[in-house]
């Protein structure tokens, strides 16, 4: 086998992992979220810009505010998941670059002085971090239900500000009854990988 990661870990993170649509009522603790972050913060981003920001929605009041912005099909599972995370890109991430990239602090002004450049970089790199976050949730033995079916402007106004762009909403918890849809097909190696 070419992979050094234990096959059980491979299954946990990829082969057996699925997008959950139902959850048990077992809580997701702050300690679990801290452990997830402490793992996934090491995933690479360009210039170590680390633009992902996360809003954890725990309160009933916050959940009610969020659910009203979700697409109809996403409302029941968002209303009942033990924890919901709003993942967003910080378009002002460059303010942190002198600390995050101490060997090249001039990158802040050299590459990211203009808002369009920051928004483009933040969107791409926060999306990378969102993928790491989902894998981290799986590594914690939890299921993730990432969704992009929502009113982005509404979520931004309700939970964020003009400097943060919502990327996805992720329901998190232990999978409940009938949590999974059937596994959808994947493209083959030859359909994806080309050598030149």
Coordinates of C-alpha atoms in Angstrom, one line a residue:
X1 CA 0.0 0.0 0.0
X2 CA 1.2 3.5 -0.9
X3 CA -0.4 5.3 2.0
X4 CA 1.2 5.4 5.4
X5 CA -1.9 6.5 7.3
X6 CA -3.6 3.6 9.1
X7 CA -6.5 2.2 7.0
X8 CA -8.9 2.8 9.9
X9 CA -7.9 6.5 9.9
X10 CA -8.3 6.6 6.2
X11 CA -11.8 5.3 6.5
X12 CA -12.7 7.7 9.3
X13 CA -11.5 10.7 7.4
X14 CA -12.5 9.8 3.9
X15 CA -13.9 6.4 2.8
X16 CA -16.6 6.0 5.5
X17 CA -17.1 9.7 6.2
X18 CA -20.3 11.1 4.9
X19 CA -22.3 14.4 5.1
X20 CA -24.7 13.9 8.0
X21 CA -28.3 15.0 7.7
X22 CA -29.5 13.9 11.2
X23 CA -27.7 14.0 14.5
X24 CA -28.1 12.7 18.0
X25 CA -28.6 15.2 20.9
X26 CA -25.2 14.4 22.3
X27 CA -23.5 17.8 22.8
X28 CA -20.4 18.9 21.0
X29 CA -18.1 20.4 23.7
X30 CA -15.9 23.4 23.6
X31 CA -13.0 21.0 24.3
X32 CA -13.8 19.1 21.1
X33 CA -13.9 22.3 19.1
X34 CA -10.6 23.4 20.6
X35 CA -9.0 20.1 19.7
X36 CA -10.4 20.3 16.1
X37 CA -9.0 23.8 15.7
X38 CA -5.6 22.9 17.3
X39 CA -5.2 20.2 14.6
X40 CA -6.5 22.0 11.5
X41 CA -4.7 25.3 12.1
X42 CA -1.6 23.7 10.7
X43 CA -3.1 23.2 7.2
X44 CA -1.3 25.3 4.6
X45 CA -2.6 28.6 3.2
X46 CA -0.8 31.0 0.9
X47 CA 1.5 33.4 2.9
X48 CA 0.1 31.6 6.0
X49 CA -2.7 34.1 5.8
X50 CA -5.2 31.9 7.7
X51 CA -8.3 33.9 6.8
X52 CA -10.9 31.4 8.1
X53 CA -13.1 32.7 10.9
X54 CA -15.8 30.6 12.7
X55 CA -18.9 31.6 14.4
X56 CA -20.3 28.8 16.7
X57 CA -24.1 28.9 17.0
X58 CA -25.0 27.3 20.3
X59 CA -27.9 29.3 21.8
X60 CA -31.5 28.8 21.0
X61 CA -31.8 32.4 20.1
X62 CA -28.8 32.3 17.7
X63 CA -30.1 29.1 16.2
X64 CA -33.5 30.7 15.5
X65 CA -31.8 33.6 13.8
X66 CA -29.7 31.3 11.7
X67 CA -32.4 28.9 10.6
X68 CA -34.5 31.7 9.1
X69 CA -31.6 32.3 6.6
X70 CA -31.2 28.6 5.6
X71 CA -32.7 27.1 2.5
X72 CA -36.0 25.3 3.3
X73 CA -34.4 21.8 3.0
X74 CA -31.6 22.7 5.4
X75 CA -33.7 24.2 8.1
X76 CA -34.7 21.0 10.1
X77 CA -31.2 19.6 10.3
X78 CA -29.8 23.0 11.2
X79 CA -32.4 23.5 13.9
X80 CA -31.6 20.1 15.5
X81 CA -27.8 19.7 15.1
X82 CA -25.9 19.9 18.5
X83 CA -23.6 22.5 17.1
X84 CA -23.6 24.7 14.0
X85 CA -20.6 26.6 12.7
X86 CA -20.7 29.5 10.3
X87 CA -17.4 29.4 8.3
X88 CA -16.4 32.8 6.9
X89 CA -13.5 34.4 5.1
X90 CA -11.9 37.4 6.8
X91 CA -11.2 39.9 4.0
X92 CA -9.1 41.9 6.4
X93 CA -6.8 38.9 7.1
X94 CA -3.8 41.0 6.0
X95 CA -3.8 42.8 9.3
X96 CA -2.6 39.6 11.0
X97 CA 0.2 38.9 8.4
X98 CA 3.0 40.7 10.3
X99 CA 2.5 38.2 13.1
X100 CA 1.7 35.2 10.9
X101 CA 4.5 35.7 8.5
X102 CA 7.3 37.4 10.6
X103 CA 10.0 36.6 8.0
X104 CA 8.1 38.6 5.3
X105 CA 6.0 41.2 7.1
X106 CA 6.0 43.5 4.0
X107 CA 3.7 41.0 2.2
X108 CA 0.8 42.8 3.9
X109 CA 1.3 45.9 1.9
X110 CA 3.1 44.4 -1.1
X111 CA 0.4 41.9 -2.1
X112 CA -2.8 42.7 -0.1
X113 CA -3.2 46.5 0.1
X114 CA -6.1 46.4 -2.4
X115 CA -9.5 45.0 -1.2
X116 CA -10.2 42.9 -4.4
X117 CA -6.8 41.1 -4.0
X118 CA -7.7 40.4 -0.4
X119 CA -11.2 39.1 -1.2
X120 CA -9.8 36.7 -3.8
X121 CA -7.1 35.4 -1.6
X122 CA -9.3 35.2 1.5
X123 CA -12.0 33.3 -0.4
X124 CA -9.6 30.7 -1.8
X125 CA -7.6 30.2 1.3
X126 CA -10.5 30.2 3.8
X127 CA -12.2 27.5 1.5
X128 CA -9.0 25.4 1.9
X129 CA -9.3 25.9 5.7
X130 CA -13.0 25.0 5.6
X131 CA -12.0 21.6 4.0
X132 CA -9.5 21.1 6.7
X133 CA -12.1 22.0 9.3
X134 CA -14.5 19.3 8.0
X135 CA -11.7 16.7 8.1
X136 CA -10.9 17.8 11.7
X137 CA -14.5 17.3 12.7
X138 CA -14.2 13.8 11.3
X139 CA -10.9 13.2 13.1
X140 CA -12.8 14.1 16.4
X141 CA -15.2 11.2 15.7
X142 CA -18.0 13.6 14.8
X143 CA -20.0 14.0 11.6
X144 CA -20.1 17.2 9.6
X145 CA -23.0 18.4 7.5
X146 CA -21.6 21.3 5.3
X147 CA -24.2 23.4 3.4
X148 CA -24.1 26.3 1.1
X149 CA -27.9 26.6 0.7
X150 CA -28.6 29.8 2.6
X151 CA -29.1 33.5 2.2
X152 CA -25.5 34.7 2.3
X153 CA -26.4 38.4 2.6
X154 CA -28.8 37.6 5.5
X155 CA -26.2 35.5 7.4
X156 CA -23.5 38.2 6.8
X157 CA -25.8 40.9 8.2
X158 CA -27.1 38.8 11.1
X159 CA -23.8 37.2 12.3
X160 CA -20.8 38.8 10.5
X161 CA -19.9 42.2 9.1
X162 CA -18.9 43.7 5.8
X163 CA -15.3 42.4 6.2
X164 CA -16.4 38.8 6.5
X165 CA -17.9 36.7 3.7
X166 CA -19.8 33.5 4.6
X167 CA -18.5 30.4 2.9
X168 CA -20.6 27.6 4.4
X169 CA -22.7 26.5 7.4
X170 CA -21.6 23.2 9.0
X171 CA -23.9 21.2 11.2
X172 CA -21.7 19.1 13.7
X173 CA -22.5 16.2 16.0
X174 CA -22.8 12.4 16.3
X175 CA -24.8 11.0 13.4
X176 CA -28.4 10.2 14.1
X177 CA -30.8 7.8 12.7
X178 CA -30.8 7.6 8.9
X179 CA -28.1 10.2 8.8
X180 CA -26.7 9.3 5.4
X181 CA -27.9 9.5 1.8
X182 CA -26.6 6.7 -0.4
X183 CA -23.0 7.2 -1.4
X184 CA -22.8 9.1 -4.7
X185 CA -20.4 8.0 -7.5
X186 CA -16.9 9.5 -7.8
X187 CA -14.8 10.2 -10.8
X188 CA -12.1 7.6 -11.6
X189 CA -8.4 8.3 -11.4
X190 CA -8.1 8.5 -15.2
X191 CA -10.9 11.0 -15.4
X192 CA -9.2 13.3 -13.0
X193 CA -5.4 12.8 -13.2
X194 CA -3.5 13.6 -16.4
X195 CA 0.2 13.4 -17.0
X196 CA 2.0 15.6 -19.5

